[in-house]
PDB file of C-alpha atoms in Angstrom:
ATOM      1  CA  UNK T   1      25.115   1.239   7.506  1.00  0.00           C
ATOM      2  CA  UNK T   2      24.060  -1.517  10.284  1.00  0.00           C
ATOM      3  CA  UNK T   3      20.879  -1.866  11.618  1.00  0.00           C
ATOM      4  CA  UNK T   4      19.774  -3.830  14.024  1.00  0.00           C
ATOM      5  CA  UNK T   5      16.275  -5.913  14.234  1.00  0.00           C
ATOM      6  CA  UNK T   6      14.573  -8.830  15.768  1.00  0.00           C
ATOM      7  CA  UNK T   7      13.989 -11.708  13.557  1.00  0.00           C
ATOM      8  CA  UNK T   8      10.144 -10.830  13.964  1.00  0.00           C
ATOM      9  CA  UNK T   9      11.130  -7.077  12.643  1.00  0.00           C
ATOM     10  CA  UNK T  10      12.709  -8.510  10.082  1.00  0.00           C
ATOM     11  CA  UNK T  11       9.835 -10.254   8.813  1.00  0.00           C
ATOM     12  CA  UNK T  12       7.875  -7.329   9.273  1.00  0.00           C
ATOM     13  CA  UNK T  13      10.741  -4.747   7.319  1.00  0.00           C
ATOM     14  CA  UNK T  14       9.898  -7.816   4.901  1.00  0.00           C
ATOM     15  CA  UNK T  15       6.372  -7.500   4.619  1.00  0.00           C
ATOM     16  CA  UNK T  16       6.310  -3.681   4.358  1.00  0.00           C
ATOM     17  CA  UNK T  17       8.843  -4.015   1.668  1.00  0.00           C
ATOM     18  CA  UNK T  18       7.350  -6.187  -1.000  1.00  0.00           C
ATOM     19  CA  UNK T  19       3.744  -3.769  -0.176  1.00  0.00           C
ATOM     20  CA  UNK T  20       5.852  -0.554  -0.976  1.00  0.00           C
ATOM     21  CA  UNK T  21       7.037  -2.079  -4.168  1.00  0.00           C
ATOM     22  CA  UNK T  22       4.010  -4.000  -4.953  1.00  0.00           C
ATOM     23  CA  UNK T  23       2.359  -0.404  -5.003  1.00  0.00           C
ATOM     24  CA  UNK T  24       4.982   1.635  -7.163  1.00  0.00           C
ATOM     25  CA  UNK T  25       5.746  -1.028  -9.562  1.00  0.00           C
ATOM     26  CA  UNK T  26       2.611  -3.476  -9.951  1.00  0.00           C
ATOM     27  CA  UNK T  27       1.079  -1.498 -12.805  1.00  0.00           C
ATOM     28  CA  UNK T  28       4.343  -0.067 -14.663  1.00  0.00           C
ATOM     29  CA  UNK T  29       4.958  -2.680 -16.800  1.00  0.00           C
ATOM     30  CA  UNK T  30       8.457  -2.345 -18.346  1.00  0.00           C
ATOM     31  CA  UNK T  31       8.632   1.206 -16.825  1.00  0.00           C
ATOM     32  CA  UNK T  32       9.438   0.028 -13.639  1.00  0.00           C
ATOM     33  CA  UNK T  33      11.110   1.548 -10.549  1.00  0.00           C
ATOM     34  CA  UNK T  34      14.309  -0.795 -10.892  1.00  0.00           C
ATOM     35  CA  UNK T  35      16.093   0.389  -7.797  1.00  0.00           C
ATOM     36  CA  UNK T  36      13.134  -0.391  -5.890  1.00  0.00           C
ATOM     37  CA  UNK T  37      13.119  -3.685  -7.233  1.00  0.00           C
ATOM     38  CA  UNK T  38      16.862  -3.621  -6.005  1.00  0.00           C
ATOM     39  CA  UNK T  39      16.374  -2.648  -2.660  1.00  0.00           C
ATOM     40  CA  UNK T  40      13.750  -5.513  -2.543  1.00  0.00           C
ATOM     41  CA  UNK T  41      16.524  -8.230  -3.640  1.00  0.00           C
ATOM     42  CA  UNK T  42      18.955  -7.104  -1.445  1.00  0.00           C
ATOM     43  CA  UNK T  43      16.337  -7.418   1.518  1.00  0.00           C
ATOM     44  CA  UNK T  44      15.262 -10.827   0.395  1.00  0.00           C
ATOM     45  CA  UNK T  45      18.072 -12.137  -0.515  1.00  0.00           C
ATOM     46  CA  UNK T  46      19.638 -11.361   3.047  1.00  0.00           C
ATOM     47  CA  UNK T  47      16.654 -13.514   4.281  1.00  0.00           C
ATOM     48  CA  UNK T  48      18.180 -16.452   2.551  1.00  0.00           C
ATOM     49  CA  UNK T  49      21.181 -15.087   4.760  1.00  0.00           C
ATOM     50  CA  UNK T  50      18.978 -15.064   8.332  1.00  0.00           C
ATOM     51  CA  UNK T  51      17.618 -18.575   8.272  1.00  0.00           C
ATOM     52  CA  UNK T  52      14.174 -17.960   6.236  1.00  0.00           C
ATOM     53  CA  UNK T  53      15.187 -19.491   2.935  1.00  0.00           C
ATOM     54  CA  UNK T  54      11.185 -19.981   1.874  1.00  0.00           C
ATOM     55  CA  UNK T  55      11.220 -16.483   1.855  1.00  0.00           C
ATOM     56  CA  UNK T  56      13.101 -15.801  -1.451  1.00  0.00           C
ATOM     57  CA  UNK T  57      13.904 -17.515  -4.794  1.00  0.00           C
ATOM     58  CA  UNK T  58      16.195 -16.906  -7.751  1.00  0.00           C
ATOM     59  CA  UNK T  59      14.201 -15.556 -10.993  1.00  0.00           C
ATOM     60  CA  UNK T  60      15.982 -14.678 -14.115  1.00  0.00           C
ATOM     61  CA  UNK T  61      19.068 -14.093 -12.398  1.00  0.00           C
ATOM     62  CA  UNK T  62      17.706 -11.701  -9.164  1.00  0.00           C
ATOM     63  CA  UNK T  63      16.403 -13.187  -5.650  1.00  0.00           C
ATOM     64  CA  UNK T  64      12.763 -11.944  -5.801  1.00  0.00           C
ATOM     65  CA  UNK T  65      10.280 -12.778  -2.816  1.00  0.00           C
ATOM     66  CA  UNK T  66       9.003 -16.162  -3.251  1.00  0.00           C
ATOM     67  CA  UNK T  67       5.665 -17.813  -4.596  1.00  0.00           C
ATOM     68  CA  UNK T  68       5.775 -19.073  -0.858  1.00  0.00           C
ATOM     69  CA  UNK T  69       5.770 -15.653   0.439  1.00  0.00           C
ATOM     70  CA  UNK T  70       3.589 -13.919  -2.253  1.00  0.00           C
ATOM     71  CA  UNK T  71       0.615 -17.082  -1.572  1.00  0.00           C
ATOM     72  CA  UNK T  72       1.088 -16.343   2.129  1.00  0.00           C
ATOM     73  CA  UNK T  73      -1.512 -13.523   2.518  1.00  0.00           C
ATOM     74  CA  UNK T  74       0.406 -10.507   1.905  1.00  0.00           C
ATOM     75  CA  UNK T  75      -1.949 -10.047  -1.197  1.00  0.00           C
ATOM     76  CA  UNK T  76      -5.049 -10.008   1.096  1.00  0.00           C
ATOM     77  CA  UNK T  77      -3.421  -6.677   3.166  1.00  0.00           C
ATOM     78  CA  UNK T  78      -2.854  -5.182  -0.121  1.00  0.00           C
ATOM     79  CA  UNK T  79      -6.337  -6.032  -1.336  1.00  0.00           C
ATOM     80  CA  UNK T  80      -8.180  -4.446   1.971  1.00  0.00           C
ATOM     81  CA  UNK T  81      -6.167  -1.672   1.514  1.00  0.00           C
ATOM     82  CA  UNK T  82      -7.039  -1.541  -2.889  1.00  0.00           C
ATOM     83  CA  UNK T  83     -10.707  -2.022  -1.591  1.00  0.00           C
ATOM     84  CA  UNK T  84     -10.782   0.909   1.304  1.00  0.00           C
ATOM     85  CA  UNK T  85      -8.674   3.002  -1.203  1.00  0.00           C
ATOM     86  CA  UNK T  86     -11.279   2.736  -3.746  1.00  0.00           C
ATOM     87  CA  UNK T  87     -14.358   2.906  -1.884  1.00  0.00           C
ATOM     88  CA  UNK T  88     -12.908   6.591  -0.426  1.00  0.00           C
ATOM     89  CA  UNK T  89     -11.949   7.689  -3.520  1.00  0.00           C
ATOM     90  CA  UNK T  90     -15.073   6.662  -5.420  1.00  0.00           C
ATOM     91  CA  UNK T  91     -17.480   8.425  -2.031  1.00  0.00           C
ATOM     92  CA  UNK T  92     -15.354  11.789  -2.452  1.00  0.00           C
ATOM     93  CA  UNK T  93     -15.792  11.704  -6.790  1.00  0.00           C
ATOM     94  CA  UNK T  94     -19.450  11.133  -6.214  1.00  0.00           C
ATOM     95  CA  UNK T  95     -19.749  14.180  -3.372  1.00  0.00           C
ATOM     96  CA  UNK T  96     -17.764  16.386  -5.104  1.00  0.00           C
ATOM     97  CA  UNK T  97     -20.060  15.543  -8.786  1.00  0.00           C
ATOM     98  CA  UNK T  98     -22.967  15.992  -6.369  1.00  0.00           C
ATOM     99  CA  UNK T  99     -21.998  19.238  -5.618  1.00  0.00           C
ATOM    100  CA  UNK T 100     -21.476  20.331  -8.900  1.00  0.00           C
ATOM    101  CA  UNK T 101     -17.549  20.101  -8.660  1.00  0.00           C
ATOM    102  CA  UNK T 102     -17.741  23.481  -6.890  1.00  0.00           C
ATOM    103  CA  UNK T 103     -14.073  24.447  -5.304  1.00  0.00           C
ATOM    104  CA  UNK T 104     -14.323  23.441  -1.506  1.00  0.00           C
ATOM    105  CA  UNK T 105     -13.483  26.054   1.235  1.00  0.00           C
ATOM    106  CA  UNK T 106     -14.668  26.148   4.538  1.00  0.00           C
ATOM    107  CA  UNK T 107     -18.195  27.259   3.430  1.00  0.00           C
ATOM    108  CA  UNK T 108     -18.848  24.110   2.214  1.00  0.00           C
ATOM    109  CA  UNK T 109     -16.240  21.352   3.633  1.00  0.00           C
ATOM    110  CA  UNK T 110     -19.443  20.337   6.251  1.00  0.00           C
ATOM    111  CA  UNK T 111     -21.518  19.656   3.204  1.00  0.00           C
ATOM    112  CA  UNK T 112     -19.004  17.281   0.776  1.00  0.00           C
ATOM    113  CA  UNK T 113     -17.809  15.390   4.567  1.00  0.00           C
ATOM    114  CA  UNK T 114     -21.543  14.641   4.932  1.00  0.00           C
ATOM    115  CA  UNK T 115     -22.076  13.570   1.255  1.00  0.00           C
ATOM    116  CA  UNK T 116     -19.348  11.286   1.593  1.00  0.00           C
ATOM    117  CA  UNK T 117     -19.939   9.648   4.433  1.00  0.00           C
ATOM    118  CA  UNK T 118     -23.352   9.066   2.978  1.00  0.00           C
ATOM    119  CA  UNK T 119     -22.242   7.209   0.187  1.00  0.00           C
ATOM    120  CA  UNK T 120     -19.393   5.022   2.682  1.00  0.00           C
ATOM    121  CA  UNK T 121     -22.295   4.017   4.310  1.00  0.00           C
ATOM    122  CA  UNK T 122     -24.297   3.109   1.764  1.00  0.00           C
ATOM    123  CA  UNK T 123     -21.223   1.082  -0.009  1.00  0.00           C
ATOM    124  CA  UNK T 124     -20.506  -0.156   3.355  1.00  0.00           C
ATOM    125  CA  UNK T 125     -24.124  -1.531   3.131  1.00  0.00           C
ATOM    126  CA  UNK T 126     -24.579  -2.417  -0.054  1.00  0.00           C
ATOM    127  CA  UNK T 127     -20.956  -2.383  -2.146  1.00  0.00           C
ATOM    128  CA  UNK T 128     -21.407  -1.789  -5.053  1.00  0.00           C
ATOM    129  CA  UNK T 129     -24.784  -3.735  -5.646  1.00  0.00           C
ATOM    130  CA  UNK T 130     -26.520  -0.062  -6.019  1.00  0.00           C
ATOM    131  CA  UNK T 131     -24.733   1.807  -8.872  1.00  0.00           C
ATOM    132  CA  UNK T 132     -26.505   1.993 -11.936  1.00  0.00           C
ATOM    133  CA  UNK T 133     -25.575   4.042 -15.448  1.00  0.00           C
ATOM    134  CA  UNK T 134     -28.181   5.697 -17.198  1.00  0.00           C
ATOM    135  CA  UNK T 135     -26.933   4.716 -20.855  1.00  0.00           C
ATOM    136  CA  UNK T 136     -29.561   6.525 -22.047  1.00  0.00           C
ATOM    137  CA  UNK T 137     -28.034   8.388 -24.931  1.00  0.00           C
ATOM    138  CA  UNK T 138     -26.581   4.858 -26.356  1.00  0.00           C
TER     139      UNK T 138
END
């Protein structure tokens, strides 16, 4: 297979590379996705080919992305991303406990969109700063 890409677009296919691997196998541990991790080498390593040696490094015997590239703000997109992720996620939880976990249809669909965009704007105010657990029971 050829393909055929700017130097720019290759920094990019780059970029959206390490991201889609940082997000399968970050948390796996020794479980990892290994031909992921493959498909990650072979693109790196074929930077060292293009002219953007900085890009890559040899570790333990397999061209990873480098601490050059990994310190170069990549980490910040994936953070944004972590933080959006989570604020969603947490907004929808909250709704949905709010309304008693009830199954959502149409009836209802008006009512949990409104309860979560109630609490994004609250956490868009405030973060987190407004959370509190009752630990009453302990």
């Amino acid at each position: 297979m050829n393909l055929e890409l700017t130097e720019k677009q290759f920094r990019r296919l780059l970029d959206l590379t390490y991201i889609g691997n940082w997000i399968l196998n970050s948390t796996r541990g020794d479980q990892r996705f290994r031909d992921y991790d493959e498909v990650e080498s072979l693109l790196f390593g074929r930077a060292i080919l293009e002219g953007m040696p900085s890009l890559a490094e040899l570790y333990q015997g397999e061209i990873v992305p480098s601490q050059a590239f990994v310190e170069g703000g990549i980490h910040e997109a994936i953070l944004e991303y972590e933080n959006n992720v989570f604020f969603e996620i947490l907004a929808e939880d909250l709704a949905r406990r709010d309304m008693d976990d009830a199954p959502i249809d149409e009836s209802n669909y008006a009512e949990l969109a409104s309860r979560i965009d109630a609490y994004i704007s609250e956490f868009e105010e405030h973060g987190t700063d407004n959370i509190l657990v009752d630990l009453g029971g302990v």
